[in-house]
Amino acid sequence: MGAASASDSEKEGEPMSKKILITGASSGFGRGAAIELARRGHEVVAAAETWPQVRSLRADAASAGVKLEVIKLNLLDGIDIAHATGYDPDVLVLNAGAMESGSIIDIPMERVRESFEINVFGHMKLAQGIVPKMVARKSGKVVWTSSMGGILVIPFVGVYCATKHAIEGIAGAMKAELAPYGVKVATVNPGVFGTGFNDTGAESHVQWYDADRAVVPMPDFGGALADQSDPQDMIDAMVEIIPAEVHPYRTMRPVGTIAVARQWQETEWTQDA
């Protein structure tokens, strides 16, 4: 995308129009951010996992009165990933994700591998296809959707947290490795928001879980899911930082979660085994 002359809004400090590719845009944070970024004049390529989700997202964009290019991207599908790497965005937002519940001792390894394939390896493959273009032109940004679970650990969604801890390690290494080439890297770290993602993740074990055979019985997640935050808080933060030239490396919402995450990190140094 060629650079345009600065508009009055750009001169006042607002980011110029960017080409942005967002994975996992069929619902939740991805959907909200994609539609709002398009409304603000950015050229957004929004990726959804299935064809029905592609059509639904196109309809959502039309209803919102915004122009949105929607593509199919299943991160377990090499053909889909190869197609997506044909794009050359200014900002790559690695937002898609899967959550599987279950104790570390009981969860089937198939579910563990699939979680890493979607949350980590598929996104790495996508980045390996797109980021070299950013390096070649010495500009661009990669934004990883991590989680509060990338900083602390939530029992019985430990595999999900493990994928997000992996993302934290990958994003940190990428930031240092790509900085000399003008490519920025950042994370967004949502807390517990009512997008439906946490609810389906908490339910996901029912297809394999057997209470009579479980080594570690599953708890009732009802209390933890009862008071989830409004997703708009996280969407608003993402919409601000995705196209911005200057912003913090990590963006965590709700703001109150930051203190919880920092306390967890301190506890890891002081607690007994």
Short mmCIF file of C-alpha atoms in Angstrom, two decimals:
data_model
loop_
_atom_site.label_atom_id
_atom_site.label_comp_id
_atom_site.label_asym_id
_atom_site.label_seq_id
_atom_site.Cartn_x
_atom_site.Cartn_y
_atom_site.Cartn_z
CA MET A 1 0.00 0.00 0.00
CA GLY A 2 1.52 3.29 -1.06
CA ALA A 3 2.01 6.10 1.42
CA ALA A 4 -0.41 8.98 1.12
CA SER A 5 0.23 12.58 1.97
CA ALA A 6 -0.54 13.45 5.56
CA SER A 7 -4.10 14.57 6.18
CA ASP A 8 -5.07 17.15 8.74
CA SER A 9 -5.90 14.39 11.24
CA GLU A 10 -2.51 12.76 10.69
CA LYS A 11 -0.79 16.08 11.29
CA GLU A 12 -2.63 16.25 14.59
CA GLY A 13 -1.14 12.92 15.64
CA GLU A 14 -3.69 10.35 14.49
CA PRO A 15 -2.18 7.35 12.69
CA MET A 16 -2.32 7.33 8.91
CA SER A 17 -4.37 4.64 7.19
CA LYS A 18 -2.80 1.20 7.55
CA LYS A 19 -3.30 -2.16 5.91
CA ILE A 20 -4.10 -4.55 8.78
CA LEU A 21 -4.57 -8.34 8.72
CA ILE A 22 -6.38 -9.76 11.75
CA THR A 23 -6.80 -13.47 12.46
CA GLY A 24 -9.71 -14.79 14.50
CA ALA A 25 -11.97 -11.94 13.39
CA SER A 26 -15.26 -13.82 13.27
CA SER A 27 -16.18 -12.96 16.86
CA GLY A 28 -15.06 -11.29 20.06
CA PHE A 29 -12.11 -8.92 20.13
CA GLY A 30 -11.11 -9.67 16.54
CA ARG A 31 -14.52 -8.91 15.11
CA GLY A 32 -14.94 -5.73 17.14
CA ALA A 33 -11.48 -4.43 16.32
CA ALA A 34 -11.73 -5.29 12.62
CA ILE A 35 -15.02 -3.47 12.14
CA GLU A 36 -13.97 -0.40 14.12
CA LEU A 37 -10.58 -0.15 12.42
CA ALA A 38 -12.32 -0.33 9.04
CA ARG A 39 -14.75 2.36 10.21
CA ARG A 40 -11.73 4.56 10.99
CA GLY A 41 -10.47 4.25 7.44
CA HIS A 42 -7.93 1.43 7.70
CA GLU A 43 -7.71 -1.27 5.04
CA VAL A 44 -8.61 -4.37 7.03
CA VAL A 45 -8.27 -7.99 5.97
CA ALA A 46 -10.28 -9.99 8.49
CA ALA A 47 -9.70 -13.74 8.72
CA ALA A 48 -12.32 -16.23 9.88
CA GLU A 49 -11.93 -19.97 10.41
CA THR A 50 -14.83 -21.33 8.33
CA TRP A 51 -16.76 -20.30 5.23
CA PRO A 52 -20.02 -19.75 7.19
CA GLN A 53 -18.06 -17.43 9.50
CA VAL A 54 -16.63 -15.63 6.46
CA ARG A 55 -20.11 -14.98 5.11
CA SER A 56 -21.42 -13.95 8.52
CA LEU A 57 -18.57 -11.48 9.02
CA ARG A 58 -19.13 -10.00 5.57
CA ALA A 59 -22.78 -9.49 6.50
CA ASP A 60 -21.77 -7.90 9.82
CA ALA A 61 -19.46 -5.48 8.00
CA ALA A 62 -22.20 -4.58 5.51
CA SER A 63 -24.64 -3.96 8.37
CA ALA A 64 -22.05 -1.73 10.04
CA GLY A 65 -21.56 0.16 6.79
CA VAL A 66 -17.83 -0.56 6.55
CA LYS A 67 -15.60 -2.04 3.86
CA LEU A 68 -13.95 -5.21 5.10
CA GLU A 69 -12.08 -7.84 3.10
CA VAL A 70 -12.85 -11.20 4.70
CA ILE A 71 -10.82 -14.33 4.03
CA LYS A 72 -11.00 -17.91 5.27
CA LEU A 73 -8.08 -18.85 7.52
CA ASN A 74 -8.09 -22.10 9.45
CA LEU A 75 -4.70 -22.18 11.19
CA LEU A 76 -4.67 -25.98 10.93
CA ASP A 77 -4.91 -25.74 7.12
CA GLY A 78 -1.66 -25.24 5.21
CA ILE A 79 -3.50 -24.10 2.08
CA ASP A 80 -5.30 -21.38 4.05
CA ILE A 81 -2.04 -20.23 5.61
CA ALA A 82 -0.29 -20.15 2.22
CA HIS A 83 -3.11 -18.00 0.85
CA ALA A 84 -2.96 -15.59 3.79
CA THR A 85 0.82 -15.16 3.45
CA GLY A 86 0.16 -13.65 0.04
CA TYR A 87 -0.93 -10.47 1.81
CA ASP A 88 1.52 -7.73 2.75
CA PRO A 89 0.01 -5.83 5.69
CA ASP A 90 1.51 -2.95 7.63
CA VAL A 91 0.25 -4.62 10.81
CA LEU A 92 -0.26 -8.34 11.40
CA VAL A 93 -2.57 -9.07 14.34
CA LEU A 94 -2.28 -12.68 15.52
CA ASN A 95 -5.54 -12.90 17.42
CA ALA A 96 -7.15 -16.30 16.75
CA GLY A 97 -7.15 -18.77 19.60
CA ALA A 98 -8.56 -21.91 21.14
CA MET A 99 -9.08 -22.75 24.81
CA GLU A 100 -9.29 -26.31 26.10
CA SER A 101 -10.12 -27.04 29.73
CA GLY A 102 -8.89 -29.98 31.76
CA SER A 103 -6.26 -30.77 34.34
CA ILE A 104 -2.72 -31.23 33.04
CA ILE A 105 -2.78 -34.87 34.15
CA ASP A 106 -6.12 -35.75 32.51
CA ILE A 107 -6.39 -33.67 29.32
CA PRO A 108 -5.91 -35.77 26.17
CA MET A 109 -2.66 -35.04 24.34
CA GLU A 110 -4.63 -34.55 21.12
CA ARG A 111 -6.22 -31.48 22.71
CA VAL A 112 -2.84 -30.22 23.92
CA ARG A 113 -1.27 -30.54 20.47
CA GLU A 114 -4.21 -28.89 18.73
CA SER A 115 -4.10 -25.94 21.15
CA PHE A 116 -0.44 -25.34 20.35
CA GLU A 117 -1.02 -25.86 16.63
CA ILE A 118 -3.69 -23.15 16.57
CA ASN A 119 -2.47 -20.65 19.15
CA VAL A 120 1.27 -20.90 18.50
CA PHE A 121 2.50 -22.89 15.50
CA GLY A 122 -0.10 -21.77 12.96
CA HIS A 123 0.52 -18.15 13.85
CA MET A 124 4.28 -18.65 13.70
CA LYS A 125 3.92 -20.10 10.20
CA LEU A 126 1.80 -17.13 9.17
CA ALA A 127 4.35 -14.70 10.62
CA GLN A 128 7.20 -16.49 8.86
CA GLY A 129 5.40 -15.88 5.56
CA ILE A 130 4.54 -12.22 6.13
CA VAL A 131 7.19 -10.67 8.37
CA PRO A 132 10.07 -11.06 5.84
CA LYS A 133 8.23 -8.49 3.70
CA MET A 134 8.23 -6.09 6.63
CA VAL A 135 11.94 -6.67 7.19
CA ALA A 136 12.65 -6.03 3.49
CA ARG A 137 10.94 -2.63 3.60
CA LYS A 138 12.14 -1.91 7.16
CA SER A 139 8.68 -1.16 8.56
CA GLY A 140 5.75 -3.02 10.02
CA LYS A 141 4.33 -4.37 13.24
CA VAL A 142 3.20 -7.71 14.67
CA VAL A 143 0.65 -7.71 17.49
CA TRP A 144 0.12 -10.98 19.35
CA THR A 145 -3.07 -11.52 21.31
CA SER A 146 -1.72 -13.14 24.45
CA SER A 147 -3.74 -13.19 27.68
CA MET A 148 -3.56 -12.56 31.39
CA GLY A 149 -2.94 -16.33 31.18
CA GLY A 150 0.37 -15.55 29.48
CA ILE A 151 1.55 -13.91 32.70
CA LEU A 152 -0.17 -15.94 35.41
CA VAL A 153 -1.64 -19.44 35.50
CA ILE A 154 -5.29 -20.41 35.85
CA PRO A 155 -5.80 -23.99 37.09
CA PHE A 156 -7.73 -26.34 34.78
CA VAL A 157 -7.01 -24.18 31.72
CA GLY A 158 -3.27 -24.76 32.11
CA VAL A 159 -2.76 -25.88 28.50
CA TYR A 160 -4.28 -22.62 27.26
CA CYS A 161 -2.05 -20.69 29.65
CA ALA A 162 0.94 -22.69 28.40
CA THR A 163 0.24 -21.61 24.82
CA LYS A 164 0.02 -18.00 25.94
CA HIS A 165 3.26 -18.29 27.93
CA ALA A 166 4.80 -19.60 24.71
CA ILE A 167 3.45 -16.58 22.86
CA GLU A 168 5.03 -14.28 25.45
CA GLY A 169 8.41 -15.94 24.84
CA ILE A 170 8.05 -15.80 21.08
CA ALA A 171 6.86 -12.19 21.04
CA GLY A 172 9.70 -11.09 23.33
CA ALA A 173 12.30 -12.76 21.13
CA MET A 174 10.74 -11.33 17.96
CA LYS A 175 10.78 -7.84 19.45
CA ALA A 176 14.53 -7.99 20.05
CA GLU A 177 15.31 -9.76 16.77
CA LEU A 178 13.23 -7.48 14.52
CA ALA A 179 13.89 -4.09 16.14
CA PRO A 180 17.08 -3.50 14.10
CA TYR A 181 14.99 -3.85 10.93
CA GLY A 182 12.30 -1.35 11.85
CA VAL A 183 9.65 -3.97 12.67
CA LYS A 184 7.78 -3.56 15.95
CA VAL A 185 6.26 -6.31 18.08
CA ALA A 186 3.67 -5.97 20.85
CA THR A 187 1.19 -7.99 22.87
CA VAL A 188 -2.35 -7.43 24.05
CA ASN A 189 -3.32 -9.32 27.18
CA PRO A 190 -7.05 -9.62 27.85
CA GLY A 191 -8.35 -10.55 31.25
CA VAL A 192 -11.74 -12.21 31.77
CA PHE A 193 -14.13 -10.68 29.23
CA GLY A 194 -17.61 -11.78 28.24
CA THR A 195 -16.99 -12.62 24.58
CA GLY A 196 -18.20 -16.21 24.99
CA PHE A 197 -14.64 -17.51 24.50
CA ASN A 198 -14.12 -18.31 28.18
CA ASP A 199 -17.52 -19.98 28.42
CA THR A 200 -16.89 -22.35 25.52
CA GLY A 201 -13.37 -23.02 26.78
CA ALA A 202 -14.68 -23.95 30.20
CA GLU A 203 -17.15 -26.36 28.58
CA SER A 204 -14.72 -27.93 26.10
CA HIS A 205 -13.71 -30.87 28.32
CA VAL A 206 -17.18 -32.42 28.35
CA GLN A 207 -16.51 -34.51 25.23
CA TRP A 208 -13.72 -36.49 26.87
CA TYR A 209 -14.05 -36.00 30.63
CA ASP A 210 -15.17 -38.92 32.77
CA ALA A 211 -15.62 -37.99 36.43
CA ASP A 212 -15.28 -41.61 37.51
CA ARG A 213 -11.88 -42.00 35.84
CA ALA A 214 -10.43 -38.50 36.32
CA VAL A 215 -7.27 -38.25 38.39
CA VAL A 216 -8.05 -34.63 39.26
CA PRO A 217 -11.79 -33.80 39.32
CA MET A 218 -12.90 -30.79 37.31
CA PRO A 219 -14.32 -27.85 39.31
CA ASP A 220 -17.46 -25.87 38.62
CA PHE A 221 -16.45 -22.82 36.55
CA GLY A 222 -19.76 -21.07 37.16
CA GLY A 223 -18.46 -18.62 39.76
CA ALA A 224 -15.42 -17.64 37.71
CA LEU A 225 -17.59 -16.91 34.66
CA ALA A 226 -20.35 -15.05 36.50
CA ASP A 227 -18.83 -11.56 36.43
CA GLN A 228 -16.98 -11.10 33.14
CA SER A 229 -16.03 -7.65 31.90
CA ASP A 230 -17.45 -5.79 28.92
CA PRO A 231 -15.33 -6.74 25.85
CA GLN A 232 -15.58 -3.19 24.52
CA ASP A 233 -12.85 -2.15 26.96
CA MET A 234 -10.34 -4.48 25.29
CA ILE A 235 -11.61 -3.73 21.78
CA ASP A 236 -11.16 0.01 22.35
CA ALA A 237 -7.58 -0.54 23.53
CA MET A 238 -6.78 -2.76 20.52
CA VAL A 239 -8.22 -0.24 18.09
CA GLU A 240 -5.95 2.42 19.55
CA ILE A 241 -2.69 0.48 19.65
CA ILE A 242 -2.90 -1.61 16.46
CA PRO A 243 -2.35 1.32 14.05
CA ALA A 244 -0.40 3.53 16.49
CA GLU A 245 3.25 4.40 15.90
CA VAL A 246 4.06 4.65 19.61
CA HIS A 247 2.47 2.64 22.43
CA PRO A 248 3.50 0.26 25.26
CA TYR A 249 4.81 -3.20 24.41
CA ARG A 250 2.11 -4.85 26.55
CA THR A 251 -1.52 -3.69 26.77
CA MET A 252 -3.58 -5.43 29.45
CA ARG A 253 -7.25 -4.83 30.21
CA PRO A 254 -9.20 -4.47 32.45
CA VAL A 255 -6.68 -2.13 34.06
CA GLY A 256 -7.28 -3.81 37.43
CA THR A 257 -5.87 -7.04 36.00
CA ILE A 258 -2.41 -5.44 35.76
CA ALA A 259 -2.01 -5.39 39.54
CA VAL A 260 -3.18 -9.02 39.74
CA ALA A 261 -0.60 -10.08 37.13
CA ARG A 262 2.22 -8.21 38.86
CA GLN A 263 1.30 -9.73 42.20
CA TRP A 264 1.35 -13.19 40.63
CA GLN A 265 4.85 -12.58 39.29
CA GLU A 266 6.02 -11.49 42.73
CA THR A 267 4.41 -14.53 44.34
CA GLU A 268 6.34 -16.85 42.01
CA TRP A 269 9.54 -15.64 43.67
CA THR A 270 8.29 -16.00 47.23
CA GLN A 271 5.96 -18.99 47.44
CA ASP A 272 7.03 -22.41 48.64
CA ALA A 273 6.85 -25.49 46.44
#
